[in-house]
Amino acid sequence: MLTTEKRPLTILMGAPRGFCAGVVRAIEIVELALERYGAPVYVRHEIVHNRYVVEDLERKGAIFVEELDELPEGDRPVIFSAHGVPKSVPEAAQDRNLFFLDATCPLVSKVHMEAERHFERGLEILLIGHTGHPEVIGTMGQLPKGAITLVETVEQAEIFEPQNPEKLAYITQTTLSVDDTKDVIAVLRRRFPQIVGPHKADICYATTNRQEVVKEMAPRCDMLLVVGAPNSSNSQRLVEVAKKSGCERSMLVQRAADISWNMVEGIETLGITAGASAPEILVQEVVSAFRQRFDVQVEVIETRKESVSFKLPRELRQAAAQ
Ligand code: 0CJ
Ligand code: F3S
């Protein structure tokens, strides 16, 4: 007799996972701006790095552009993404008399302010981060060209030659690997004992907590899926952390359709988590796809509770209250 019994599968669900307070705030800014000012509302760069989020907002009337010069003349508002923008962007908006709302995560703005402070004190600044990422472009663009030098790796930290080793500071991107960044900082501190910097790094609470739970889960998993986008730095870091923590078969999936089912063969324990820009609905879509094929038992691995939230820009607080 043919048996259709499903094979058992344990799914470990990471917690915390998915949306952070900065992402919730950024998406809310676009939604409230649409309510308050009507459609269309322009958004410079993907508000957060997730296609599903972007397409959902497009359906509601948001139009995404990469640069302000793509905006037509008129009185439509423009919103800057959660990753932050170089100073030249609000300046250009002001020159054009555009009404803009800034959805930069407050934890990124904090790094911008640190950079300003170091600069005012006459320090040479190192930014630990990934070249080309919008947050890095935004942070470097807070100060005149040449004021900030990007350091990506331990090797680069080893060969960096400062103008004056006694007048140095470092800042970091918010979505880096906690452990890799620690290594880069250790090199800088060894070579330049007087370097000024944050207590640990500027890596945000959400990035830190999502990596922490992955470290806890990965050793128990035969495979680990991170729901997130390829251009999402914090999601990519989760895959790296999972691999380093003992789950070599770790990968990014944007949604259930990305899963290659032949790779799942032989798996008894699967880990699922999500980057800070990945909506829970996509995580649940992935879980449902497994439920269709396996007899799933879910176990939640929770390493921490989160209760962070950020204030909305002044212009939208009333709209939110209504
Ligand atoms: O840069 C940030 C402030 C994080 C925003 C949320 O995540 P995501 O995926 O849009 O951005 P990253 O590529 O920076 O992780
Ligand atoms: Fe902000 Fe960190 Fe999220 S910098 S947008 S809280 S990933």
Short mmCIF file of C-alpha atoms and ligand atoms in Angstrom, two decimals:
data_model
loop_
_atom_site.label_atom_id
_atom_site.label_comp_id
_atom_site.label_asym_id
_atom_site.label_seq_id
_atom_site.Cartn_x
_atom_site.Cartn_y
_atom_site.Cartn_z
CA MET A 1 0.00 0.00 0.00
CA LEU A 2 1.27 3.47 -0.86
CA THR A 3 1.95 5.56 2.23
CA THR A 4 1.43 9.33 2.11
CA GLU A 5 2.63 9.92 5.66
CA LYS A 6 4.67 13.09 6.01
CA ARG A 7 8.20 12.88 7.39
CA PRO A 8 8.71 14.58 10.78
CA LEU A 9 10.59 17.90 10.83
CA THR A 10 11.50 20.07 13.80
CA ILE A 11 11.55 23.77 12.99
CA LEU A 12 13.46 26.03 15.35
CA MET A 13 12.09 29.57 15.07
CA GLY A 14 14.47 32.34 16.08
CA ALA A 15 13.22 35.10 18.37
CA PRO A 16 13.73 37.97 18.09
CA ARG A 17 13.59 37.93 14.29
CA GLY A 18 12.31 40.21 11.53
CA PHE A 19 11.27 43.84 11.81
CA CYS A 20 13.27 46.11 14.11
CA ALA A 21 12.03 49.43 15.52
CA GLY A 22 13.78 51.42 12.78
CA VAL A 23 12.07 49.44 10.03
CA VAL A 24 8.64 49.70 11.67
CA ARG A 25 9.14 53.47 11.93
CA ALA A 26 10.37 53.84 8.32
CA ILE A 27 7.41 51.93 6.85
CA GLU A 28 4.99 53.84 9.07
CA ILE A 29 6.45 57.13 7.82
CA VAL A 30 5.61 56.18 4.22
CA GLU A 31 2.13 54.94 5.13
CA LEU A 32 1.28 58.01 7.22
CA ALA A 33 2.69 60.35 4.57
CA LEU A 34 0.38 58.70 2.03
CA GLU A 35 -2.56 59.20 4.39
CA ARG A 36 -1.70 62.78 5.26
CA TYR A 37 -0.50 64.11 1.89
CA GLY A 38 -2.20 61.69 -0.52
CA ALA A 39 -0.54 59.72 -3.36
CA PRO A 40 1.94 59.79 -4.85
CA VAL A 41 4.64 60.10 -2.23
CA TYR A 42 8.20 59.62 -3.44
CA VAL A 43 10.76 57.50 -1.60
CA ARG A 44 14.48 57.83 -2.27
CA HIS A 45 15.92 54.27 -2.35
CA GLU A 46 14.06 51.17 -1.10
CA ILE A 47 12.61 52.33 2.25
CA VAL A 48 14.07 49.09 3.65
CA HIS A 49 15.77 46.35 1.66
CA ASN A 50 12.76 44.16 0.94
CA ARG A 51 10.86 43.76 -2.35
CA TYR A 52 7.62 42.68 -0.67
CA VAL A 53 7.59 45.83 1.51
CA VAL A 54 8.43 48.04 -1.46
CA GLU A 55 5.76 46.51 -3.72
CA ASP A 56 3.14 46.77 -0.98
CA LEU A 57 3.89 50.49 -0.58
CA GLU A 58 3.89 50.94 -4.37
CA ARG A 59 0.37 49.54 -4.44
CA LYS A 60 -0.60 52.15 -1.83
CA GLY A 61 0.82 54.98 -3.94
CA ALA A 62 4.54 55.28 -3.14
CA ILE A 63 6.97 55.81 -6.02
CA PHE A 64 10.55 54.66 -5.46
CA VAL A 65 13.50 56.48 -7.04
CA GLU A 66 17.25 56.18 -6.52
CA GLU A 67 18.11 59.88 -6.72
CA LEU A 68 16.25 63.16 -6.27
CA ASP A 69 16.89 64.23 -9.86
CA GLU A 70 14.39 61.54 -10.93
CA LEU A 71 11.59 63.47 -9.19
CA PRO A 72 9.24 65.53 -11.36
CA GLU A 73 8.60 69.20 -10.55
CA GLY A 74 5.76 69.67 -8.09
CA ASP A 75 4.81 69.64 -4.45
CA ARG A 76 4.94 65.93 -3.72
CA PRO A 77 6.75 64.86 -0.53
CA VAL A 78 9.90 62.76 -0.69
CA ILE A 79 11.03 60.36 2.02
CA PHE A 80 14.64 59.30 2.68
CA SER A 81 15.14 55.58 3.44
CA ALA A 82 16.01 54.00 6.81
CA HIS A 83 19.66 53.64 5.81
CA GLY A 84 20.39 57.39 5.93
CA VAL A 85 21.57 59.84 3.29
CA PRO A 86 24.64 62.00 2.69
CA LYS A 87 24.18 65.64 3.74
CA SER A 88 24.11 66.61 0.07
CA VAL A 89 20.66 64.97 -0.28
CA PRO A 90 18.62 67.15 2.13
CA GLU A 91 20.65 70.11 0.85
CA ALA A 92 19.61 69.36 -2.74
CA ALA A 93 16.00 68.88 -1.59
CA GLN A 94 16.07 72.26 0.12
CA ASP A 95 17.57 73.90 -3.00
CA ARG A 96 14.64 72.52 -4.99
CA ASN A 97 12.12 73.52 -2.34
CA LEU A 98 11.04 69.91 -1.93
CA PHE A 99 9.15 68.85 1.17
CA PHE A 100 11.02 65.91 2.65
CA LEU A 101 10.61 63.47 5.53
CA ASP A 102 13.60 61.63 6.91
CA ALA A 103 13.06 57.93 7.71
CA THR A 104 16.73 57.42 8.65
CA CYS A 105 16.83 55.08 11.64
CA PRO A 106 17.62 57.08 14.79
CA LEU A 107 20.45 54.62 15.50
CA VAL A 108 22.04 55.55 12.16
CA SER A 109 21.54 59.26 12.92
CA LYS A 110 23.37 58.65 16.20
CA VAL A 111 26.40 57.40 14.24
CA HIS A 112 26.18 60.48 12.01
CA MET A 113 26.32 62.66 15.12
CA GLU A 114 29.30 60.73 16.51
CA ALA A 115 31.13 61.36 13.24
CA GLU A 116 30.39 65.10 13.48
CA ARG A 117 31.66 65.19 17.06
CA HIS A 118 34.94 63.47 16.23
CA PHE A 119 35.42 65.80 13.27
CA GLU A 120 34.85 68.89 15.40
CA ARG A 121 37.52 67.60 17.79
CA GLY A 122 39.95 67.38 14.88
CA LEU A 123 40.11 63.58 14.81
CA GLU A 124 40.73 61.47 11.73
CA ILE A 125 37.81 59.06 11.43
CA LEU A 126 37.72 55.40 10.41
CA LEU A 127 34.39 53.89 9.42
CA ILE A 128 34.21 50.11 9.71
CA GLY A 129 31.69 48.99 7.10
CA HIS A 130 31.03 47.66 3.62
CA THR A 131 31.87 49.70 0.55
CA GLY A 132 28.95 50.80 -1.60
CA HIS A 133 26.26 50.15 1.01
CA PRO A 134 23.78 53.06 1.25
CA GLU A 135 24.33 53.42 5.00
CA VAL A 136 28.08 53.74 4.43
CA ILE A 137 27.53 56.27 1.63
CA GLY A 138 25.21 58.21 3.94
CA THR A 139 27.57 58.19 6.90
CA MET A 140 30.64 59.14 4.84
CA GLY A 141 28.57 61.91 3.29
CA GLN A 142 28.06 63.62 6.67
CA LEU A 143 31.52 65.12 6.44
CA PRO A 144 33.71 66.65 3.74
CA LYS A 145 35.41 64.25 1.35
CA GLY A 146 38.51 62.66 2.88
CA ALA A 147 37.41 63.15 6.53
CA ILE A 148 36.33 59.51 6.85
CA THR A 149 38.30 56.46 5.68
CA LEU A 150 36.47 53.17 5.16
CA VAL A 151 37.98 50.02 6.67
CA GLU A 152 36.35 46.75 5.67
CA THR A 153 38.60 44.03 7.00
CA VAL A 154 41.21 43.05 9.58
CA GLU A 155 43.80 43.16 6.78
CA GLN A 156 42.90 46.76 5.94
CA ALA A 157 43.03 47.68 9.65
CA GLU A 158 46.56 46.21 9.77
CA ILE A 159 47.90 48.40 6.98
CA PHE A 160 46.03 51.65 7.57
CA GLU A 161 48.41 54.59 8.08
CA PRO A 162 46.90 57.51 9.98
CA GLN A 163 48.09 61.09 9.70
CA ASN A 164 48.50 61.17 13.48
CA PRO A 165 47.97 57.95 15.50
CA GLU A 166 47.07 60.04 18.54
CA LYS A 167 44.20 61.80 16.83
CA LEU A 168 42.08 58.92 15.59
CA ALA A 169 38.48 57.78 16.05
CA TYR A 170 36.33 54.97 14.70
CA ILE A 171 32.64 54.50 14.03
CA THR A 172 30.86 51.50 12.47
CA GLN A 173 27.99 50.55 10.19
CA THR A 174 25.00 49.41 12.28
CA THR A 175 24.40 46.06 10.58
CA LEU A 176 27.80 44.35 10.70
CA SER A 177 28.81 40.98 12.11
CA VAL A 178 29.42 41.54 15.82
CA ASP A 179 32.36 39.11 15.91
CA ASP A 180 34.08 40.24 12.69
CA THR A 181 33.81 43.86 13.83
CA LYS A 182 35.29 42.97 17.22
CA ASP A 183 38.34 41.58 15.37
CA VAL A 184 38.77 44.76 13.29
CA ILE A 185 38.44 46.94 16.42
CA ALA A 186 40.97 44.76 18.27
CA VAL A 187 43.53 45.40 15.52
CA LEU A 188 42.87 49.15 15.60
CA ARG A 189 43.11 49.28 19.40
CA ARG A 190 46.34 47.28 19.38
CA ARG A 191 47.94 49.49 16.73
CA PHE A 192 46.53 52.79 17.97
CA PRO A 193 45.92 52.53 21.74
CA GLN A 194 44.63 56.12 21.86
CA ILE A 195 41.90 55.57 19.25
CA VAL A 196 38.53 56.94 20.35
CA GLY A 197 35.36 54.95 19.70
CA PRO A 198 32.11 53.64 21.12
CA HIS A 199 32.29 51.23 24.06
CA LYS A 200 31.96 48.24 21.68
CA ALA A 201 30.74 49.24 18.22
CA ASP A 202 27.81 51.08 16.67
CA ILE A 203 26.14 47.81 15.70
CA CYS A 204 22.50 48.23 16.65
CA TYR A 205 20.49 46.25 19.18
CA ALA A 206 18.44 44.50 16.46
CA THR A 207 21.48 43.32 14.50
CA THR A 208 23.11 42.12 17.73
CA ASN A 209 20.03 40.28 19.00
CA ARG A 210 19.28 38.56 15.67
CA GLN A 211 22.89 37.30 15.50
CA GLU A 212 22.74 36.14 19.12
CA VAL A 213 19.74 33.89 18.49
CA VAL A 214 21.28 32.49 15.30
CA LYS A 215 24.37 31.50 17.30
CA GLU A 216 22.13 29.65 19.73
CA MET A 217 20.12 27.87 17.02
CA ALA A 218 22.74 27.05 14.40
CA PRO A 219 24.57 24.24 16.24
CA ARG A 220 21.27 22.32 16.48
CA CYS A 221 20.21 22.82 12.84
CA ASP A 222 20.86 20.63 9.77
CA MET A 223 19.84 23.64 7.70
CA LEU A 224 19.02 27.25 8.50
CA LEU A 225 17.00 29.68 6.40
CA VAL A 226 17.21 33.42 6.82
CA VAL A 227 14.23 35.23 5.31
CA GLY A 228 15.68 38.38 3.81
CA ALA A 229 16.86 40.11 0.66
CA PRO A 230 20.25 39.77 -1.06
CA ASN A 231 20.87 43.52 -0.69
CA SER A 232 20.08 43.43 3.03
CA SER A 233 23.34 43.69 4.95
CA ASN A 234 21.94 42.56 8.28
CA SER A 235 20.24 39.52 6.67
CA GLN A 236 23.42 38.51 4.85
CA ARG A 237 25.34 38.74 8.12
CA LEU A 238 22.86 36.31 9.73
CA VAL A 239 23.69 33.70 7.06
CA GLU A 240 27.42 34.17 7.72
CA VAL A 241 26.94 33.92 11.49
CA ALA A 242 24.87 30.72 11.06
CA LYS A 243 27.61 29.15 8.92
CA LYS A 244 30.33 30.13 11.38
CA SER A 245 28.28 28.83 14.29
CA GLY A 246 28.03 25.31 12.93
CA CYS A 247 25.30 25.22 10.28
CA GLU A 248 27.10 25.11 6.94
CA ARG A 249 23.78 24.66 5.08
CA SER A 250 22.54 28.16 5.78
CA MET A 251 21.06 30.42 3.14
CA LEU A 252 18.98 33.44 2.38
CA VAL A 253 15.46 33.05 0.97
CA GLN A 254 13.30 35.96 -0.07
CA ARG A 255 10.15 33.88 0.16
CA ALA A 256 8.83 30.30 -0.04
CA ALA A 257 9.22 30.10 -3.83
CA ASP A 258 13.02 30.37 -3.39
CA ILE A 259 13.30 27.09 -1.47
CA SER A 260 14.96 24.30 -3.45
CA TRP A 261 13.20 21.26 -2.10
CA ASN A 262 15.88 18.79 -3.18
CA MET A 263 18.27 20.51 -0.75
CA VAL A 264 15.91 19.84 2.12
CA GLU A 265 16.16 16.07 1.77
CA GLY A 266 17.42 14.28 4.86
CA ILE A 267 16.93 17.28 7.11
CA GLU A 268 15.54 16.65 10.60
CA THR A 269 16.00 20.05 12.23
CA LEU A 270 15.55 23.28 10.33
CA GLY A 271 16.21 26.77 11.68
CA ILE A 272 14.19 29.73 10.45
CA THR A 273 14.83 33.37 11.23
CA ALA A 274 14.49 36.71 9.44
CA GLY A 275 16.49 39.87 8.84
CA ALA A 276 15.37 43.21 10.28
CA SER A 277 13.68 44.22 7.00
CA ALA A 278 11.78 40.95 6.36
CA PRO A 279 8.04 40.94 7.16
CA GLU A 280 6.64 38.17 9.35
CA ILE A 281 4.11 37.28 6.65
CA LEU A 282 7.00 35.96 4.52
CA VAL A 283 8.35 33.94 7.45
CA GLN A 284 4.92 32.36 7.91
CA GLU A 285 4.74 31.65 4.17
CA VAL A 286 8.00 29.69 4.47
CA VAL A 287 6.74 27.78 7.52
CA SER A 288 3.48 26.91 5.69
CA ALA A 289 5.43 25.59 2.71
CA PHE A 290 7.24 23.20 5.07
CA ARG A 291 3.99 22.20 6.77
CA GLN A 292 2.61 21.12 3.39
CA ARG A 293 5.50 18.69 2.93
CA PHE A 294 6.44 17.66 6.48
CA ASP A 295 4.90 16.80 9.81
CA VAL A 296 6.22 19.97 11.48
CA GLN A 297 6.91 20.49 15.17
CA VAL A 298 7.80 24.10 15.97
CA GLU A 299 10.12 25.07 18.79
CA VAL A 300 10.78 28.75 19.54
CA ILE A 301 14.34 29.66 20.49
CA GLU A 302 14.08 32.98 22.25
CA THR A 303 17.25 34.55 23.56
CA ARG A 304 15.90 38.01 24.35
CA LYS A 305 12.77 40.15 24.42
CA GLU A 306 12.74 43.46 22.56
CA SER A 307 10.73 46.53 23.49
CA VAL A 308 12.41 49.29 21.47
CA SER A 309 10.32 51.83 19.58
CA PHE A 310 11.16 55.15 17.99
CA LYS A 311 9.24 58.41 17.76
CA LEU A 312 7.81 59.45 14.41
CA PRO A 313 8.84 62.74 12.78
CA ARG A 314 6.89 65.69 14.22
CA GLU A 315 4.92 66.26 10.99
CA LEU A 316 3.35 62.79 11.19
CA ARG A 317 2.66 62.42 14.91
CA GLN A 318 -0.81 63.89 14.62
CA ALA A 319 -1.69 61.71 11.65
CA ALA A 320 -0.56 58.70 13.71
CA ALA A 321 -2.70 59.73 16.69
CA GLN A 322 -5.76 59.97 14.46
O1 0CJ B 1 20.71 50.30 7.57
C1 0CJ B 1 19.82 50.17 8.35
C2 0CJ B 1 19.47 51.29 9.17
C3 0CJ B 1 19.02 48.91 8.48
C4 0CJ B 1 17.68 48.98 7.83
C5 0CJ B 1 16.92 47.70 7.86
O2 0CJ B 1 17.47 46.65 7.19
P1 0CJ B 1 17.79 46.62 5.62
O3 0CJ B 1 17.85 45.22 5.20
O4 0CJ B 1 16.86 47.52 4.90
O5 0CJ B 1 19.21 47.32 5.56
P2 0CJ B 1 20.69 46.77 5.66
O6 0CJ B 1 21.13 46.44 4.27
O7 0CJ B 1 21.46 47.96 6.17
O8 0CJ B 1 20.74 45.63 6.59
FE1 F3S B 2 17.92 50.78 12.89
FE2 F3S B 2 19.24 48.61 13.42
FE3 F3S B 2 16.92 48.45 12.38
S1 F3S B 2 20.09 50.54 12.73
S2 F3S B 2 16.74 50.22 11.11
S3 F3S B 2 17.37 49.27 14.40
S4 F3S B 2 18.62 47.16 11.85
#
